[in-house]
Structure formats: structure tokens, C-alpha cells
Amino acid sequence: KIVFLIFLDFSEILAIDNKYPNIDVTYTKQQLEALILKYQLQKDTMGLAYTYWAYSKNQEKGKFLNESPLPNLRKSMEFFKGLKDSSNYYNTKGAIGSYFMDRPFIKKYAKEYIENATNYFKKTNDYHSEIGHLINLANIIIHENNFEPALLILNRCDSLNKLIKVDEFGYFGRIQSSYADIYARQGKFEKA
């Protein structure tokens, strides 16, 4: 009964703002589990895809201690793939790559996942998504001390960011931080 009441309250919130959960909003575990149940009963694959993605984002933020976001990211990615929603499929694939970046035992897969996402977004001219994933790719390459390719990637990020004219995702700061990392690693501290 409690879950059902939470589900009803949460459904009203979703109906006002958006049909599906927003991946950048903080939800309780009970809200997310109620949404999963709702979308399973309705056989709403898109709802499940967004809910699992939102679930993983909350796990990444540490909202649910000792839980890896990876299983929920993979579920989300597979639902988007089944729906032939390529944009969200590649965004979740890039998110998996970003998750791999900080884990030494699976770090080698990070580059592959993120390159895959950036190639898709480059082909589709989705500059917002491309920039975000390219910055992560540059950071992987920087940590390999491979500075020339990283500089080329960051230059592309910089150009794309100027092209879109609106830095709503804070890309400028992330790009500058990556440049600073390159110069600091090269001992060019004043430039960094």
C-alpha cells in the first residue's frame, strides 16, 4: 500500500513536468522502483529506459550506497537499442564509458565506448552530445600522456562550443580544465 501511495504521488509529479523521469533529478529508491513497476505493467519500454537511466544517475551520485550504476545503465542502453533510439543509446553507451574511466580494472573499455558515442554524434551533428563525450575522451588520452591527440580533440571541443554559442552544460570550464591538465603534466605551469 505504501509503495502504491508513493507511486500515485510520484505519478502526479511526472504528469506535471514530463512523461518520463529526468536523468538529472534526484529521486528516492522507492520512487524509481515504483516507476519501474508502473512501466513494466504498462509495457512502456521508453519509460523503463529513462527510469533505469535516472536510477543509474542517482547511483552515480552516491544516493544509494554501495550500488553500482552499471547494471541499470546497461538495461537502459538495451531498452533504447530495442526502441531504435540511437541518440539515447549512444548517450548511455558514453555514460558507461565515463563510468569505466575511473576504474582501473575496466578502464581499457572506456575509450572504446566513448569513441563509439563520439563517432555517432559527429555523424549526426549533435554537437552538444559530441562535446561532452569528446572531453571525456580527451581526458583519457591526457592520462595516457598522449598530449598531441588530446589537444586536437580539445581544439574541436572548443570550436564546437563556440559554434553552438550556448554553454548550457558548462563545457567551457571542462575544456579549460583539460587544457590546464595537459600543460601541468608537461611542466608548463604558467600556461596551465
Coordinates of N, CA and C in Angstrom, one line a residue:
K1 N 0.8 -1.2 0.0 CA 0.0 0.0 0.0 C 0.9 1.3 0.0
I2 N 2.0 1.2 0.8 CA 2.8 2.4 0.9 C 3.5 2.7 -0.5
V3 N 4.0 1.6 -1.1 CA 4.6 1.8 -2.5 C 3.5 2.3 -3.4
F4 N 2.3 1.8 -3.4 CA 1.3 2.3 -4.3 C 1.0 3.8 -4.0
L5 N 1.0 4.2 -2.8 CA 0.7 5.7 -2.5 C 1.9 6.5 -3.0
I6 N 3.1 6.1 -2.8 CA 4.3 6.8 -3.3 C 4.2 6.9 -4.8
F7 N 3.8 5.8 -5.4 CA 3.7 5.7 -6.8 C 2.6 6.7 -7.3
L8 N 1.5 6.8 -6.7 CA 0.5 7.8 -7.1 C 1.0 9.2 -6.9
D9 N 1.6 9.5 -5.8 CA 2.1 10.9 -5.6 C 3.2 11.2 -6.7
F10 N 4.0 10.2 -7.0 CA 5.1 10.5 -7.9 C 4.5 10.6 -9.4
S11 N 3.5 9.8 -9.7 CA 2.9 9.9 -11.0 C 2.4 11.3 -11.3
E12 N 1.8 11.9 -10.2 CA 1.3 13.3 -10.4 C 2.4 14.2 -10.7
I13 N 3.6 14.1 -10.0 CA 4.7 14.9 -10.3 C 5.2 14.8 -11.7
L14 N 5.3 13.5 -12.2 CA 5.7 13.3 -13.6 C 4.7 13.9 -14.6
A15 N 3.5 13.7 -14.3 CA 2.5 14.2 -15.3 C 2.6 15.7 -15.4
I16 N 3.0 16.4 -14.4 CA 3.1 17.9 -14.5 C 4.3 18.3 -15.3
D17 N 5.5 17.7 -15.0 CA 6.7 18.1 -15.6 C 7.0 17.4 -16.9
N18 N 6.9 16.1 -16.9 CA 7.4 15.3 -18.1 C 6.8 14.0 -18.0
K19 N 6.6 13.3 -19.1 CA 6.1 11.9 -19.1 C 7.0 10.9 -18.4
Y20 N 8.3 11.1 -18.6 CA 9.3 10.2 -18.1 C 10.3 10.9 -17.1
P21 N 10.9 10.1 -16.2 CA 11.9 10.7 -15.3 C 13.0 11.5 -16.0
N22 N 13.4 12.5 -15.3 CA 14.5 13.3 -15.8 C 15.8 12.7 -15.2
I23 N 16.8 12.5 -16.0 CA 18.0 11.8 -15.5 C 18.8 12.7 -14.6
D24 N 18.6 14.0 -14.6 CA 19.3 14.9 -13.8 C 18.6 15.2 -12.4
V25 N 17.5 14.6 -12.2 CA 16.7 14.9 -11.0 C 17.0 13.8 -9.9
T26 N 17.1 14.2 -8.7 CA 17.3 13.2 -7.6 C 15.9 12.6 -7.2
Y27 N 15.9 11.3 -7.2 CA 14.7 10.5 -6.8 C 15.0 9.6 -5.7
T28 N 14.0 9.2 -4.9 CA 14.3 8.2 -3.9 C 14.2 6.8 -4.6
K29 N 14.8 5.8 -3.9 CA 14.8 4.5 -4.4 C 13.3 4.0 -4.6
Q30 N 12.5 4.3 -3.7 CA 11.1 3.9 -3.7 C 10.4 4.5 -5.0
Q31 N 10.7 5.8 -5.3 CA 10.1 6.4 -6.4 C 10.5 5.7 -7.7
L32 N 11.8 5.4 -7.8 CA 12.3 4.7 -9.0 C 11.8 3.3 -9.2
E33 N 11.7 2.6 -8.1 CA 11.2 1.2 -8.1 C 9.7 1.2 -8.5
A34 N 8.9 2.2 -8.0 CA 7.5 2.3 -8.3 C 7.4 2.6 -9.8
L35 N 8.2 3.5 -10.3 CA 8.2 3.8 -11.7 C 8.5 2.6 -12.6
I36 N 9.5 1.8 -12.2 CA 9.8 0.6 -12.9 C 8.6 -0.4 -13.0
L37 N 8.0 -0.5 -11.8 CA 6.8 -1.4 -11.7 C 5.7 -0.8 -12.7
K38 N 5.5 0.5 -12.6 CA 4.4 1.1 -13.4 C 4.7 0.8 -14.9
Y39 N 5.9 1.1 -15.3 CA 6.2 1.0 -16.8 C 6.3 -0.5 -17.2
Q40 N 6.6 -1.4 -16.3 CA 6.6 -2.8 -16.6 C 5.1 -3.3 -16.8
L41 N 4.2 -2.8 -15.9 CA 2.8 -3.1 -16.1 C 2.2 -2.5 -17.3
Q42 N 2.6 -1.3 -17.7 CA 2.1 -0.7 -18.9 C 2.8 -1.1 -20.2
K43 N 3.9 -2.0 -20.0 CA 4.7 -2.4 -21.1 C 5.2 -1.2 -21.9
D44 N 5.7 -0.2 -21.1 CA 6.2 1.1 -21.7 C 7.7 1.0 -21.7
T45 N 8.3 0.6 -22.8 CA 9.7 0.4 -22.9 C 10.5 1.7 -22.7
M46 N 10.0 2.8 -23.3 CA 10.6 4.1 -23.2 C 10.7 4.5 -21.7
G47 N 9.6 4.3 -21.0 CA 9.5 4.7 -19.6 C 10.6 3.9 -18.8
L48 N 10.7 2.6 -19.1 CA 11.7 1.8 -18.5 C 13.1 2.3 -18.8
A49 N 13.4 2.6 -20.1 CA 14.7 3.1 -20.5 C 15.1 4.3 -19.7
Y50 N 14.2 5.3 -19.6 CA 14.5 6.5 -18.9 C 14.6 6.3 -17.4
T51 N 13.8 5.4 -16.8 CA 13.8 5.2 -15.4 C 15.1 4.5 -15.0
Y52 N 15.5 3.5 -15.8 CA 16.8 2.8 -15.4 C 18.0 3.8 -15.6
W53 N 17.9 4.7 -16.5 CA 19.0 5.7 -16.7 C 19.0 6.7 -15.5
A54 N 17.8 7.1 -15.1 CA 17.7 8.0 -13.9 C 18.2 7.3 -12.7
Y55 N 17.8 6.0 -12.6 CA 18.3 5.2 -11.4 C 19.8 5.1 -11.4
S56 N 20.4 4.9 -12.5 CA 21.9 4.8 -12.6 C 22.5 6.2 -12.2
K57 N 21.9 7.3 -12.6 CA 22.5 8.6 -12.3 C 22.4 8.8 -10.8
N58 N 21.3 8.4 -10.2 CA 21.2 8.6 -8.7 C 22.2 7.7 -8.0
Q59 N 22.5 6.5 -8.6 CA 23.5 5.6 -8.0 C 24.9 6.3 -8.2
E60 N 25.2 6.9 -9.3 CA 26.5 7.5 -9.5 C 26.7 8.7 -8.5
K61 N 25.6 9.4 -8.2 CA 25.7 10.5 -7.3 C 25.9 10.0 -5.8
G62 N 25.9 8.7 -5.6 CA 26.0 8.1 -4.3 C 24.8 8.1 -3.5
K63 N 23.6 8.3 -4.1 CA 22.4 8.3 -3.4 C 22.0 7.0 -2.7
F64 N 22.4 5.9 -3.4 CA 22.2 4.6 -2.9 C 23.5 3.9 -2.6
L65 N 24.0 3.9 -1.4 CA 25.3 3.5 -1.1 C 25.6 2.0 -1.5
N66 N 26.8 1.8 -1.9 CA 27.3 0.5 -2.3 C 26.6 -0.1 -3.5
E67 N 26.0 0.7 -4.4 CA 25.3 0.2 -5.6 C 26.0 0.7 -6.8
S68 N 26.4 -0.2 -7.7 CA 27.0 0.2 -9.0 C 25.9 0.6 -10.0
P69 N 26.1 1.7 -10.7 CA 25.1 2.1 -11.7 C 25.2 1.3 -13.0
L70 N 26.2 0.5 -13.1 CA 26.5 -0.2 -14.4 C 25.3 -1.1 -14.8
P71 N 24.7 -1.9 -13.9 CA 23.6 -2.8 -14.4 C 22.4 -2.0 -14.9
N72 N 22.1 -0.8 -14.2 CA 21.0 0.0 -14.7 C 21.3 0.7 -16.0
L73 N 22.6 1.2 -16.1 CA 23.0 1.8 -17.4 C 22.9 0.8 -18.5
R74 N 23.3 -0.4 -18.3 CA 23.2 -1.4 -19.4 C 21.7 -1.7 -19.7
K75 N 20.9 -1.8 -18.7 CA 19.4 -2.1 -19.0 C 18.9 -0.9 -19.8
S76 N 19.2 0.3 -19.4 CA 18.7 1.5 -20.1 C 19.2 1.5 -21.6
M77 N 20.5 1.2 -21.8 CA 21.1 1.2 -23.1 C 20.3 0.1 -24.0
E78 N 20.1 -1.0 -23.4 CA 19.4 -2.1 -24.2 C 18.0 -1.7 -24.6
F79 N 17.3 -1.1 -23.6 CA 15.9 -0.6 -24.0 C 16.0 0.4 -25.1
F80 N 16.9 1.4 -25.0 CA 17.0 2.4 -26.1 C 17.3 1.7 -27.4
K81 N 18.2 0.7 -27.4 CA 18.6 0.0 -28.6 C 17.4 -0.7 -29.2
G82 N 16.6 -1.4 -28.3 CA 15.4 -2.0 -28.8 C 14.3 -1.1 -29.4
L83 N 14.4 0.1 -28.9 CA 13.4 1.2 -29.4 C 14.0 1.9 -30.7
K84 N 15.2 1.5 -31.0 CA 16.0 2.2 -32.1 C 16.1 3.7 -31.9
D85 N 16.3 4.0 -30.6 CA 16.6 5.4 -30.2 C 18.1 5.6 -30.1
S86 N 18.7 5.8 -31.3 CA 20.1 5.8 -31.4 C 20.8 6.9 -30.5
S87 N 20.2 8.1 -30.4 CA 20.8 9.2 -29.7 C 20.9 8.8 -28.2
N88 N 19.8 8.3 -27.6 CA 19.9 7.9 -26.2 C 20.7 6.6 -26.0
Y89 N 20.7 5.8 -27.0 CA 21.5 4.6 -26.9 C 23.0 5.0 -26.8
Y90 N 23.5 5.9 -27.7 CA 24.9 6.3 -27.6 C 25.2 7.2 -26.4
N91 N 24.2 7.9 -25.9 CA 24.5 8.7 -24.7 C 24.7 7.8 -23.5
T92 N 23.9 6.7 -23.4 CA 24.1 5.8 -22.3 C 25.4 5.0 -22.5
K93 N 25.7 4.7 -23.7 CA 27.0 4.0 -24.0 C 28.1 4.8 -23.6
G94 N 28.1 6.1 -23.9 CA 29.1 7.1 -23.5 C 29.2 7.2 -22.0
A95 N 28.0 7.1 -21.3 CA 27.9 7.2 -19.9 C 28.6 6.0 -19.2
I96 N 28.4 4.8 -19.9 CA 29.1 3.6 -19.4 C 30.6 3.8 -19.5
G97 N 31.1 4.4 -20.7 CA 32.5 4.7 -20.9 C 33.0 5.6 -19.8
S98 N 32.2 6.6 -19.5 CA 32.7 7.6 -18.4 C 32.8 6.9 -17.1
Y99 N 31.9 6.0 -16.8 CA 31.9 5.2 -15.6 C 33.2 4.3 -15.5
F100 N 33.6 3.8 -16.7 CA 34.8 2.9 -16.8 C 36.0 3.7 -16.5
M101 N 36.0 5.0 -16.9 CA 37.2 5.8 -16.8 C 37.9 5.8 -15.5
D102 N 37.2 5.8 -14.4 CA 37.8 5.9 -13.1 C 38.0 4.5 -12.4
R103 N 37.8 3.4 -13.1 CA 38.0 2.1 -12.6 C 39.1 1.4 -13.3
P104 N 40.3 1.3 -12.7 CA 41.5 0.7 -13.4 C 41.3 -0.6 -14.0
F105 N 40.5 -1.5 -13.4 CA 40.4 -2.9 -14.0 C 39.5 -2.9 -15.2
I106 N 38.7 -1.9 -15.5 CA 37.9 -1.8 -16.8 C 38.2 -0.6 -17.6
K107 N 39.2 0.2 -17.2 CA 39.5 1.4 -17.9 C 39.7 1.3 -19.4
K108 N 40.3 0.1 -19.8 CA 40.6 -0.1 -21.2 C 39.4 0.0 -22.1
Y109 N 38.2 -0.3 -21.5 CA 37.0 -0.3 -22.3 C 36.4 1.1 -22.4
A110 N 36.8 2.0 -21.5 CA 36.2 3.4 -21.5 C 36.4 4.1 -22.9
K111 N 37.6 4.0 -23.4 CA 38.0 4.6 -24.6 C 37.1 4.1 -25.8
E112 N 36.9 2.8 -25.8 CA 36.1 2.2 -26.9 C 34.7 2.7 -26.8
Y113 N 34.1 2.7 -25.7 CA 32.7 3.1 -25.5 C 32.5 4.6 -25.9
I114 N 33.4 5.4 -25.4 CA 33.3 6.8 -25.6 C 33.6 7.2 -27.1
E115 N 34.6 6.6 -27.7 CA 34.8 6.8 -29.1 C 33.6 6.4 -29.9
N116 N 33.0 5.3 -29.6 CA 31.8 4.9 -30.3 C 30.7 5.9 -30.2
A117 N 30.5 6.5 -29.0 CA 29.5 7.6 -28.9 C 29.9 8.8 -29.6
T118 N 31.1 9.2 -29.6 CA 31.5 10.5 -30.2 C 31.4 10.3 -31.8
N119 N 31.7 9.2 -32.3 CA 31.6 9.0 -33.7 C 30.2 9.1 -34.2
Y120 N 29.2 8.5 -33.4 CA 27.8 8.6 -33.7 C 27.4 10.1 -33.7
F121 N 27.7 10.8 -32.7 CA 27.3 12.2 -32.6 C 27.9 13.1 -33.6
K122 N 29.1 12.8 -34.0 CA 29.8 13.6 -35.0 C 29.0 13.4 -36.4
K123 N 28.6 12.1 -36.7 CA 27.9 11.8 -37.9 C 26.5 12.5 -37.9
T124 N 25.9 12.7 -36.8 CA 24.6 13.2 -36.7 C 24.6 14.7 -36.4
N125 N 25.7 15.3 -36.3 CA 25.9 16.7 -36.0 C 25.2 17.2 -34.7
D126 N 25.2 16.3 -33.7 CA 24.6 16.6 -32.4 C 25.8 17.1 -31.6
Y127 N 26.1 18.4 -31.7 CA 27.3 19.0 -31.1 C 27.3 18.9 -29.6
H128 N 26.2 19.2 -29.0 CA 26.1 19.1 -27.5 C 26.6 17.8 -27.0
S129 N 26.0 16.7 -27.5 CA 26.4 15.4 -27.0 C 27.8 15.1 -27.4
E130 N 28.2 15.5 -28.6 CA 29.6 15.2 -29.0 C 30.6 15.8 -28.1
I131 N 30.4 17.1 -27.8 CA 31.4 17.8 -26.9 C 31.5 17.1 -25.6
G132 N 30.4 16.7 -24.9 CA 30.5 16.1 -23.6 C 31.4 14.8 -23.6
H133 N 31.1 14.0 -24.6 CA 31.9 12.7 -24.7 C 33.3 13.0 -25.2
L134 N 33.5 14.0 -26.1 CA 34.9 14.3 -26.5 C 35.8 14.7 -25.4
I135 N 35.2 15.5 -24.5 CA 36.0 16.0 -23.3 C 36.5 14.7 -22.5
N136 N 35.6 13.8 -22.3 CA 35.9 12.6 -21.6 C 37.0 11.8 -22.3
L137 N 36.9 11.7 -23.6 CA 37.9 11.0 -24.4 C 39.2 11.7 -24.3
A138 N 39.2 13.0 -24.4 CA 40.5 13.8 -24.3 C 41.1 13.5 -22.9
N139 N 40.3 13.5 -21.9 CA 40.9 13.2 -20.5 C 41.5 11.8 -20.4
I140 N 40.9 10.8 -21.1 CA 41.5 9.5 -21.1 C 42.9 9.6 -21.8
I141 N 42.9 10.2 -22.9 CA 44.2 10.3 -23.7 C 45.2 11.2 -22.9
I142 N 44.8 12.2 -22.2 CA 45.7 13.0 -21.4 C 46.4 12.1 -20.3
H143 N 45.6 11.3 -19.7 CA 46.1 10.4 -18.6 C 47.0 9.3 -19.2
E144 N 47.0 9.1 -20.5 CA 48.0 8.2 -21.2 C 49.2 9.0 -21.5
N145 N 49.3 10.3 -21.2 CA 50.4 11.2 -21.6 C 50.6 11.3 -23.1
N146 N 49.5 11.3 -23.8 CA 49.5 11.4 -25.2 C 48.8 12.8 -25.6
F147 N 49.6 13.8 -25.5 CA 49.1 15.2 -25.5 C 48.7 15.7 -26.8
E148 N 49.4 15.4 -27.9 CA 49.0 16.0 -29.2 C 47.6 15.6 -29.6
P149 N 47.2 14.3 -29.6 CA 45.9 13.9 -30.0 C 44.8 14.6 -29.0
A150 N 45.2 14.7 -27.7 CA 44.3 15.3 -26.8 C 44.1 16.8 -27.1
L151 N 45.1 17.4 -27.5 CA 45.0 18.9 -27.9 C 44.1 19.0 -29.1
L152 N 44.2 18.1 -30.1 CA 43.4 18.2 -31.3 C 41.9 18.0 -30.9
I153 N 41.6 17.1 -30.0 CA 40.3 16.8 -29.5 C 39.7 18.0 -28.8
L154 N 40.5 18.6 -27.9 CA 40.1 19.8 -27.2 C 39.9 21.0 -28.1
N155 N 40.7 21.1 -29.1 CA 40.5 22.2 -30.1 C 39.2 22.0 -30.8
R156 N 38.8 20.8 -31.1 CA 37.5 20.5 -31.7 C 36.4 20.9 -30.7
C157 N 36.5 20.5 -29.5 CA 35.6 20.8 -28.5 C 35.4 22.3 -28.4
D158 N 36.5 23.0 -28.4 CA 36.4 24.5 -28.3 C 35.7 25.1 -29.4
S159 N 36.0 24.6 -30.6 CA 35.3 25.1 -31.9 C 33.8 24.8 -31.8
L160 N 33.5 23.6 -31.5 CA 32.1 23.2 -31.4 C 31.3 24.0 -30.4
N161 N 32.0 24.2 -29.2 CA 31.3 25.0 -28.2 C 31.0 26.4 -28.6
K162 N 32.0 27.0 -29.4 CA 31.7 28.4 -30.0 C 30.6 28.3 -31.0
L163 N 30.6 27.2 -31.8 CA 29.6 27.1 -32.8 C 28.1 27.0 -32.2
I164 N 28.0 26.3 -31.1 CA 26.6 26.2 -30.5 C 26.2 27.5 -29.8
K165 N 27.2 28.3 -29.4 CA 27.0 29.6 -28.8 C 26.4 29.6 -27.4
V166 N 25.8 28.5 -27.0 CA 25.2 28.5 -25.6 C 25.9 27.4 -24.8
D167 N 26.6 27.8 -23.8 CA 27.4 26.9 -23.0 C 26.5 26.4 -21.8
E168 N 25.4 25.8 -22.1 CA 24.4 25.5 -21.0 C 24.9 24.3 -20.2
F169 N 25.9 23.5 -20.7 CA 26.3 22.4 -19.9 C 27.7 22.6 -19.2
G170 N 28.2 23.9 -19.3 CA 29.5 24.2 -18.7 C 30.7 23.6 -19.3
Y171 N 30.5 23.4 -20.7 CA 31.6 22.8 -21.4 C 32.9 23.6 -21.4
F172 N 32.7 24.9 -21.4 CA 33.9 25.8 -21.5 C 34.8 25.5 -20.3
G173 N 34.3 25.4 -19.1 CA 35.1 25.2 -17.9 C 35.8 23.8 -18.0
R174 N 35.0 22.8 -18.4 CA 35.6 21.5 -18.5 C 36.7 21.4 -19.6
I175 N 36.6 22.1 -20.7 CA 37.6 22.2 -21.7 C 38.8 22.9 -21.2
Q176 N 38.7 24.0 -20.5 CA 39.8 24.7 -20.0 C 40.5 23.9 -18.9
S177 N 39.8 23.2 -18.1 CA 40.4 22.3 -17.1 C 41.2 21.2 -17.7
S178 N 40.8 20.7 -18.8 CA 41.6 19.6 -19.6 C 42.8 20.2 -20.2
Y179 N 42.7 21.4 -20.7 CA 43.9 22.1 -21.3 C 44.9 22.3 -20.1
A180 N 44.4 22.8 -19.0 CA 45.3 23.0 -17.8 C 46.0 21.7 -17.4
D181 N 45.3 20.6 -17.4 CA 45.9 19.3 -17.1 C 47.0 19.0 -18.0
I182 N 46.8 19.2 -19.3 CA 47.8 18.9 -20.3 C 49.1 19.7 -20.0
Y183 N 48.9 21.0 -19.8 CA 50.1 21.9 -19.6 C 50.8 21.6 -18.3
A184 N 50.0 21.3 -17.3 CA 50.6 20.9 -16.0 C 51.4 19.7 -16.1
R185 N 50.9 18.7 -16.8 CA 51.7 17.4 -17.0 C 52.9 17.6 -17.8
Q186 N 52.9 18.6 -18.6 CA 54.1 18.9 -19.4 C 55.1 19.9 -18.7
G187 N 54.7 20.3 -17.5 CA 55.6 21.2 -16.7 C 55.4 22.6 -17.1
K188 N 54.4 22.9 -17.9 CA 54.2 24.3 -18.4 C 53.2 25.0 -17.4
F189 N 53.7 25.2 -16.2 CA 52.8 25.6 -15.1 C 52.2 27.0 -15.3
E190 N 52.9 27.9 -15.8 CA 52.4 29.2 -16.1 C 51.2 29.2 -17.1
K191 N 51.4 28.4 -18.1 CA 50.4 28.3 -19.1 C 49.1 27.5 -18.5
A192 N 49.4 26.5 -17.7 CA 48.4 25.8 -17.1 C 47.5 26.7 -16.2

